[in-house]
Tab-separated table of C-alpha atoms in Angstrom:
chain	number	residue	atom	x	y	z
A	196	UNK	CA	32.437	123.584	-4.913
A	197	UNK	CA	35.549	123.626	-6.580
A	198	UNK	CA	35.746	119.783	-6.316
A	199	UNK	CA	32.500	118.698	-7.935
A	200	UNK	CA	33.258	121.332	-10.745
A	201	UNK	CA	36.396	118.760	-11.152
A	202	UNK	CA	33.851	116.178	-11.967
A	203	UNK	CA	31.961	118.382	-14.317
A	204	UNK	CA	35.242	118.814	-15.932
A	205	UNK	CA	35.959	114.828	-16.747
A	206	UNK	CA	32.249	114.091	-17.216
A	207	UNK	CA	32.421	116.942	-19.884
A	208	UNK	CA	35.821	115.874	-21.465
A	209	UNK	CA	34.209	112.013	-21.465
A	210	UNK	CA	31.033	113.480	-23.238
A	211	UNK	CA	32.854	115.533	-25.882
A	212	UNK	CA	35.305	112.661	-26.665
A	213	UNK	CA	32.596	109.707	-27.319
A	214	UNK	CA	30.381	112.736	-29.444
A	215	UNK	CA	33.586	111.643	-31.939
A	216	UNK	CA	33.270	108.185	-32.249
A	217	UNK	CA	32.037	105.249	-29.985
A	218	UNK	CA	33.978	103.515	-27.195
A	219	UNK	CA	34.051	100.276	-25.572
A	220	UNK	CA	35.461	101.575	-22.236
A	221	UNK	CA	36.021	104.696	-20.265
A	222	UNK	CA	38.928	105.124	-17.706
A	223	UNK	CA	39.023	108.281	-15.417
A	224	UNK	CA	42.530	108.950	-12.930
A	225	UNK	CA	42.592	107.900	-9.379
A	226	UNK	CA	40.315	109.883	-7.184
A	227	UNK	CA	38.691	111.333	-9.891
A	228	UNK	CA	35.420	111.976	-8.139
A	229	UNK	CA	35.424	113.517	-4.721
A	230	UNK	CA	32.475	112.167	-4.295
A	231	UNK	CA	31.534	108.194	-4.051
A	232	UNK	CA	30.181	106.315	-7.115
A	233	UNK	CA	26.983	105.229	-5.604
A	234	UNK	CA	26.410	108.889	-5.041
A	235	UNK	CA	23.889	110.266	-7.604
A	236	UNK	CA	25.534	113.075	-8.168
A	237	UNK	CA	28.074	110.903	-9.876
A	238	UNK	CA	26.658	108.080	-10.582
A	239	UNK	CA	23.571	109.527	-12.466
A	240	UNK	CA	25.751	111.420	-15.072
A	241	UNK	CA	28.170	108.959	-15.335
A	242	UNK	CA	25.582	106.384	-16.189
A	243	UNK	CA	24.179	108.679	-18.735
A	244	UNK	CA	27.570	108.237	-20.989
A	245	UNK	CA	26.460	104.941	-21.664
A	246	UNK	CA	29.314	103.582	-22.008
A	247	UNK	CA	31.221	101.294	-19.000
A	248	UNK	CA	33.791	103.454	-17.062
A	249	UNK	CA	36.346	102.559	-14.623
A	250	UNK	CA	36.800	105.720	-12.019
A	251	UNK	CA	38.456	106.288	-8.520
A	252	UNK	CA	36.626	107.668	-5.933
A	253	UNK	CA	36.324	107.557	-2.449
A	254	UNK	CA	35.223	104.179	-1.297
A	255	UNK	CA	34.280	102.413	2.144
A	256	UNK	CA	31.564	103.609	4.566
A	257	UNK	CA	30.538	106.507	6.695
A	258	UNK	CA	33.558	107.174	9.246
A	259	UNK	CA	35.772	105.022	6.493
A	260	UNK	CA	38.368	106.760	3.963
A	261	UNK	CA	39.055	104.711	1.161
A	262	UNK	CA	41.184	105.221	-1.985
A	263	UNK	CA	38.695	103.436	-4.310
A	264	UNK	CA	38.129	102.240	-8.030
A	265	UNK	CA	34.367	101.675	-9.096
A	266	UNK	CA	33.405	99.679	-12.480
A	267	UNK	CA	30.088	101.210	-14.014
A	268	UNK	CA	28.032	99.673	-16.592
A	269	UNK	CA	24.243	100.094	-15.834
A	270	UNK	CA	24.930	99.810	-12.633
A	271	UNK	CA	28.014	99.690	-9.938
A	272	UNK	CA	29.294	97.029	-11.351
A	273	UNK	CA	32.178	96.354	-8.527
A	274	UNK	CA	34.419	98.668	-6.468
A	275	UNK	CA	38.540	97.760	-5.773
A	276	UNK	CA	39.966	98.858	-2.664
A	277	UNK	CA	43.586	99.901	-2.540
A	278	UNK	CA	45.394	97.089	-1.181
A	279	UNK	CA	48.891	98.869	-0.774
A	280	UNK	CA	49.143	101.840	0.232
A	281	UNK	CA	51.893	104.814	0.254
A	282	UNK	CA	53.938	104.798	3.141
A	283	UNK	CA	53.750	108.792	4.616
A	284	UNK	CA	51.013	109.614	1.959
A	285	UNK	CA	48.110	107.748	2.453
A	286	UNK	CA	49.461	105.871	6.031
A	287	UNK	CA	51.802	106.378	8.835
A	288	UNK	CA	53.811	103.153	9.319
A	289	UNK	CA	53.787	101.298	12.663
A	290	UNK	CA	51.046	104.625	13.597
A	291	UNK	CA	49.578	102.242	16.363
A	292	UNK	CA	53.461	102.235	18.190
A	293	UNK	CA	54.573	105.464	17.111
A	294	UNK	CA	51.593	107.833	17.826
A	295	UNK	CA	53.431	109.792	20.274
A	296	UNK	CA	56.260	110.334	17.889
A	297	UNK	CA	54.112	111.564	15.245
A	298	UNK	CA	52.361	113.816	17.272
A	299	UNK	CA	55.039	116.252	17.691
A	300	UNK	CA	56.323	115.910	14.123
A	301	UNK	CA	53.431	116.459	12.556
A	302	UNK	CA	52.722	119.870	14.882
A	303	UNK	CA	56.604	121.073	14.318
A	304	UNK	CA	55.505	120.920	10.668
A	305	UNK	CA	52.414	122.961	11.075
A	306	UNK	CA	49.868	119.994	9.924
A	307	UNK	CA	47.148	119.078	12.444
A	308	UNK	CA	47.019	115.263	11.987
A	309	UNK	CA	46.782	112.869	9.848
A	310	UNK	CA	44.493	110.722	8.676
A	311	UNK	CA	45.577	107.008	7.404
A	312	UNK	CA	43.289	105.317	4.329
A	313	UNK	CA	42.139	102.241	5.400
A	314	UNK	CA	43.577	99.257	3.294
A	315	UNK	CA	41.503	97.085	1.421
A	316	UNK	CA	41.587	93.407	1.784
A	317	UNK	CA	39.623	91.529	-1.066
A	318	UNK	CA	40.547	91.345	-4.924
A	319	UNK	CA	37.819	92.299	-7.555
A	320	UNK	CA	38.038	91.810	-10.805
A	321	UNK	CA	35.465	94.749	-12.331
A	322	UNK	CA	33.191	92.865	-14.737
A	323	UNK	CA	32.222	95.711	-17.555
A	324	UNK	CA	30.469	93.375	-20.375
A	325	UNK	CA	33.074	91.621	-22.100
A	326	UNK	CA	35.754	93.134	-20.220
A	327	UNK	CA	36.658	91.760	-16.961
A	328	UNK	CA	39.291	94.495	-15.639
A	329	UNK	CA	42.058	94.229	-12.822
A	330	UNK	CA	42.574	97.038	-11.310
A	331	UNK	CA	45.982	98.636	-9.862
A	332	UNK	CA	45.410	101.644	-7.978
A	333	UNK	CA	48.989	103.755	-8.824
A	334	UNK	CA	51.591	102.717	-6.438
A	335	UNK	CA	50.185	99.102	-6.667
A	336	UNK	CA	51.416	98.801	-10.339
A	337	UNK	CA	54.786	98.666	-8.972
A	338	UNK	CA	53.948	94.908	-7.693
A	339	UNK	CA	53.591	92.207	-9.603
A	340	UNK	CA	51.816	90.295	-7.708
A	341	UNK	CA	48.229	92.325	-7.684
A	342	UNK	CA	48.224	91.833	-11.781
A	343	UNK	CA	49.038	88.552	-11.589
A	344	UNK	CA	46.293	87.728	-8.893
A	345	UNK	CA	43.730	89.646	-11.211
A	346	UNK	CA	44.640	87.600	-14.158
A	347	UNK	CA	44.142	84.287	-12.236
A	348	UNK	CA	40.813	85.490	-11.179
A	349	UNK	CA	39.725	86.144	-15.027
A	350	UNK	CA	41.005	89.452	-15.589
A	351	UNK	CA	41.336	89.827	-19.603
A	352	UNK	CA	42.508	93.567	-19.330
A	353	UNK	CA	44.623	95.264	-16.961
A	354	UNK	CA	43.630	99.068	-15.936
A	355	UNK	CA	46.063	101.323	-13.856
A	356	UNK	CA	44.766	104.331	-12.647
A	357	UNK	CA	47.191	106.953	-10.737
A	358	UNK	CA	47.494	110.533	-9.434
A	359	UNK	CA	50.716	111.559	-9.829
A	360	UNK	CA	50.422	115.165	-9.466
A	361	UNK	CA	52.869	115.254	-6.495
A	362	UNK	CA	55.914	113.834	-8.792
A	363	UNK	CA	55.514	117.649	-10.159
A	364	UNK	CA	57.462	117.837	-13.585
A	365	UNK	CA	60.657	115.140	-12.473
A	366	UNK	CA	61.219	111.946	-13.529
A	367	UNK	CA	59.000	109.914	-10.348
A	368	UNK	CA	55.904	110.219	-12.656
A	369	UNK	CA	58.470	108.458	-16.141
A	370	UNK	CA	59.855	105.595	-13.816
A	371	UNK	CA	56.370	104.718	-12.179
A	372	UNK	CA	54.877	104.337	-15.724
A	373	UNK	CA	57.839	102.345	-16.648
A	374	UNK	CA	58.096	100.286	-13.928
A	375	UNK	CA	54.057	99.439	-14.234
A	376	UNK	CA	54.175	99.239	-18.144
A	377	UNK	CA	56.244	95.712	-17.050
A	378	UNK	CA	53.024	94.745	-15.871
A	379	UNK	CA	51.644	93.973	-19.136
A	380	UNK	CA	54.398	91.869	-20.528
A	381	UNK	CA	54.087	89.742	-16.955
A	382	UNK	CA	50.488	88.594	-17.820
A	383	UNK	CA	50.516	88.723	-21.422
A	384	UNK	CA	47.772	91.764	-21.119
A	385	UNK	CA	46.727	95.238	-22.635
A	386	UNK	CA	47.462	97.451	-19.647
A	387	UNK	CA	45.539	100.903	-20.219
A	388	UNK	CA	46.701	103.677	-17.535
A	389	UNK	CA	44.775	106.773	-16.589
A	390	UNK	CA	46.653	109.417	-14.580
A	391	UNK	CA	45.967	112.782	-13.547
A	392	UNK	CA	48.580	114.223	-13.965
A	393	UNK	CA	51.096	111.784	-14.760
A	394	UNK	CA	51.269	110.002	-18.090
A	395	UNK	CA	48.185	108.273	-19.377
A	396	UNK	CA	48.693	105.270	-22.123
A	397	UNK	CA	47.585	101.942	-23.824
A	398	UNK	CA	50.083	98.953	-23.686
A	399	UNK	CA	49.877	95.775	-25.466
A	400	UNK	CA	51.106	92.555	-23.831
A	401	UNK	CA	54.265	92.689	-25.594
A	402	UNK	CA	55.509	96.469	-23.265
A	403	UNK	CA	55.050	98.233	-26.545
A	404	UNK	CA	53.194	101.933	-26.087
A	405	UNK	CA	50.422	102.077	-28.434
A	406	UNK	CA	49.291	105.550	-27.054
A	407	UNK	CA	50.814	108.220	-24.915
A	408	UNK	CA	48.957	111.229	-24.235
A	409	UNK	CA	51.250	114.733	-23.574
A	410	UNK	CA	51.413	115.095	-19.789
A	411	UNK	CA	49.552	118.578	-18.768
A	412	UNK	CA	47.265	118.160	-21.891
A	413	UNK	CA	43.650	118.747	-20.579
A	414	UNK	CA	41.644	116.405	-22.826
A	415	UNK	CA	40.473	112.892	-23.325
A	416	UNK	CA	42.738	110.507	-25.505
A	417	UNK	CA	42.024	107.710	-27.894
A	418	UNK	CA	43.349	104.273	-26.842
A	419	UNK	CA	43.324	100.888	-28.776
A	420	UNK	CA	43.404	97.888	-26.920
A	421	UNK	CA	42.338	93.921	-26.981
A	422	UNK	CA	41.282	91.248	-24.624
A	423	UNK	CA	43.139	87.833	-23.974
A	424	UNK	CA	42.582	85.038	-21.901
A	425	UNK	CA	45.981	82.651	-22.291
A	426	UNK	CA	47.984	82.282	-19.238
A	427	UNK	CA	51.628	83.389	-19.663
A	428	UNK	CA	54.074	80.979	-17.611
A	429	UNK	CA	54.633	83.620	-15.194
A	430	UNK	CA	50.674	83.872	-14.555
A	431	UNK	CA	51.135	80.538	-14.174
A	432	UNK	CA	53.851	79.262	-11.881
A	433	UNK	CA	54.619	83.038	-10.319
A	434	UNK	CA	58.189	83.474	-9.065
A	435	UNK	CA	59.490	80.451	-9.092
A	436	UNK	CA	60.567	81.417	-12.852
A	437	UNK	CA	62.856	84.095	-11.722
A	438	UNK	CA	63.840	82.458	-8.790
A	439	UNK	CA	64.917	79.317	-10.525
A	440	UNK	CA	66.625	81.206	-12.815
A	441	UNK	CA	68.764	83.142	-9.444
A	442	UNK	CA	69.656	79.478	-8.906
A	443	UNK	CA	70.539	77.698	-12.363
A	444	UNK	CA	73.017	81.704	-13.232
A	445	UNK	CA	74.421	80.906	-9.317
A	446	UNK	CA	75.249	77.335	-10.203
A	447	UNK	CA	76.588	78.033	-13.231
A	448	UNK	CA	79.146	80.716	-12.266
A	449	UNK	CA	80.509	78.726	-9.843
A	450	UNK	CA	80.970	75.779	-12.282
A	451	UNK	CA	83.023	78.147	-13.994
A	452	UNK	CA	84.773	79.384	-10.925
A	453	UNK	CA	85.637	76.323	-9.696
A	454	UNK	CA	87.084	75.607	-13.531
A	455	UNK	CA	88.632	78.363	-13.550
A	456	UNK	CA	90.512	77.701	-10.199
A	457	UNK	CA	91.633	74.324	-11.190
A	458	UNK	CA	93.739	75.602	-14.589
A	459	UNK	CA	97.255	75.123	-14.116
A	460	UNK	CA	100.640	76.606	-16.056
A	461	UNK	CA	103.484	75.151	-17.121
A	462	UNK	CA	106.297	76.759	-16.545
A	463	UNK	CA	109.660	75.616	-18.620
A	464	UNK	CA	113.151	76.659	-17.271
């Protein structure tokens, strides 16, 4: 019960905000719903917003657990797997080898089991009219790589949605924002970012903040944002920028070392 009168809670914070003014996209946190999107319970209100959402929620099938993003507009417009998932918090490493290990562990610590997400596999960019979004489900905005794939598959917005509850009030919840806001400057994209209980902002594609909401405010929050379709030259040619750049700084220090090493004194009696 007390989960699906969390959904009641965003569906009635979405509805209140768009009674102030129209929107051109809605973004709920990770695992928003407990529930899946197709579900009607969630889908059917959801819909009724008129307006396209993006919204995590369990994904996969019957038997399947699946940290999920869905794309609404009319319809279920697409659904993103998470691709990378937390190491102890969503999957055991190496379970398959180490069952027997974990066994006991997990018993010494009073917890019955545990039960790994299964990893998604496939990228989707979420088409929501004129929007096509990539999506980063929390700890995959620490990776390059997922953004930049999005954006070569069409993606003219970035969306990050997190639940960073378990940071409690340190500074995990400040660096993973920070570390993700990079994101946009990579691609050359506005990067909006939903979190539960983290921090929840718009960034344009130069890293500067255009909105922060208060973390621990219970509300929905006003974001601008654009679309773009360039390709920045990282989009384009990936890490071979950086890398290049590892090996023209290394050649050039030891230029100067080897300059340096060949200066000789004079020494006059």
């Amino acid at each position: 019960r007390r989960t699906l009168e969390e959904l009641d809670l965003y569906l009635s914070l979405s509805s209140d905000a768009l009674k102030t003014g129209p929107a051109d996209l809605v973004v709920w946190p990770e695992t928003a719903s407990p529930l899946p999107a197709t579900d009607e319970r969630v889908l059917g209100p959801a819909l009724r917003l008129e307006v396209p959402m993006v919204l995590g929620a369990p994904g996969g099938t019957p038997g399947e657990q699946r940290n999920s993003a869905y794309g609404l507009d009319g319809r279920v417009a697409g659904r993103q797997d998470k691709r990378r998932l937390v190491p102890f918090g969503e999957q055991l490493p190496f379970e398959s080898l180490l069952r027997g290990l974990y066994g006991p562990v997990l018993s010494r610590l009073g917890l019955p089991g545990f039960t790994s997400v299964v990893p998604g596999s496939g990228l989707a960019v979420l088409p929501l009219r004129d929007l096509r979004a990539g999506i980063s489900i929390c700890y995959e905005s620490v990776f390059p790589a997922f953004s930049r794939q999005a954006v070569l598959s069409g993606a003219n917005l970035l969306v990050v949605i997190s639940n960073d509850a378990w940071f409690g009030p340190g500074l995990g919840a400040e660096q993973h924002f920070q570390m993700g806001r990079l994101r946009a400057i990579e691609t050359g994209r506005f990067l909006l970012r939903a979190g539960n209980d983290g921090i929840t902002a718009a960034v344009d594609p130069a890293g500067r903040i255009l909105m922060r909401a208060p973390r621990g405010d219970r509300a929905a929050f006003r974001a601008p944002f654009g679309q773009v379709d360039t390709l920045t030259p990282y989009v384009q040619y990936g890490d071979w920028i950086s890398r290049l750049s590892v090996i023209v700084l290394t050649g050039l220090l030891a230029l100067r070392w080897q300059a340096g090493g060949r200066r000789a004194t004079g020494v006059h009696p």
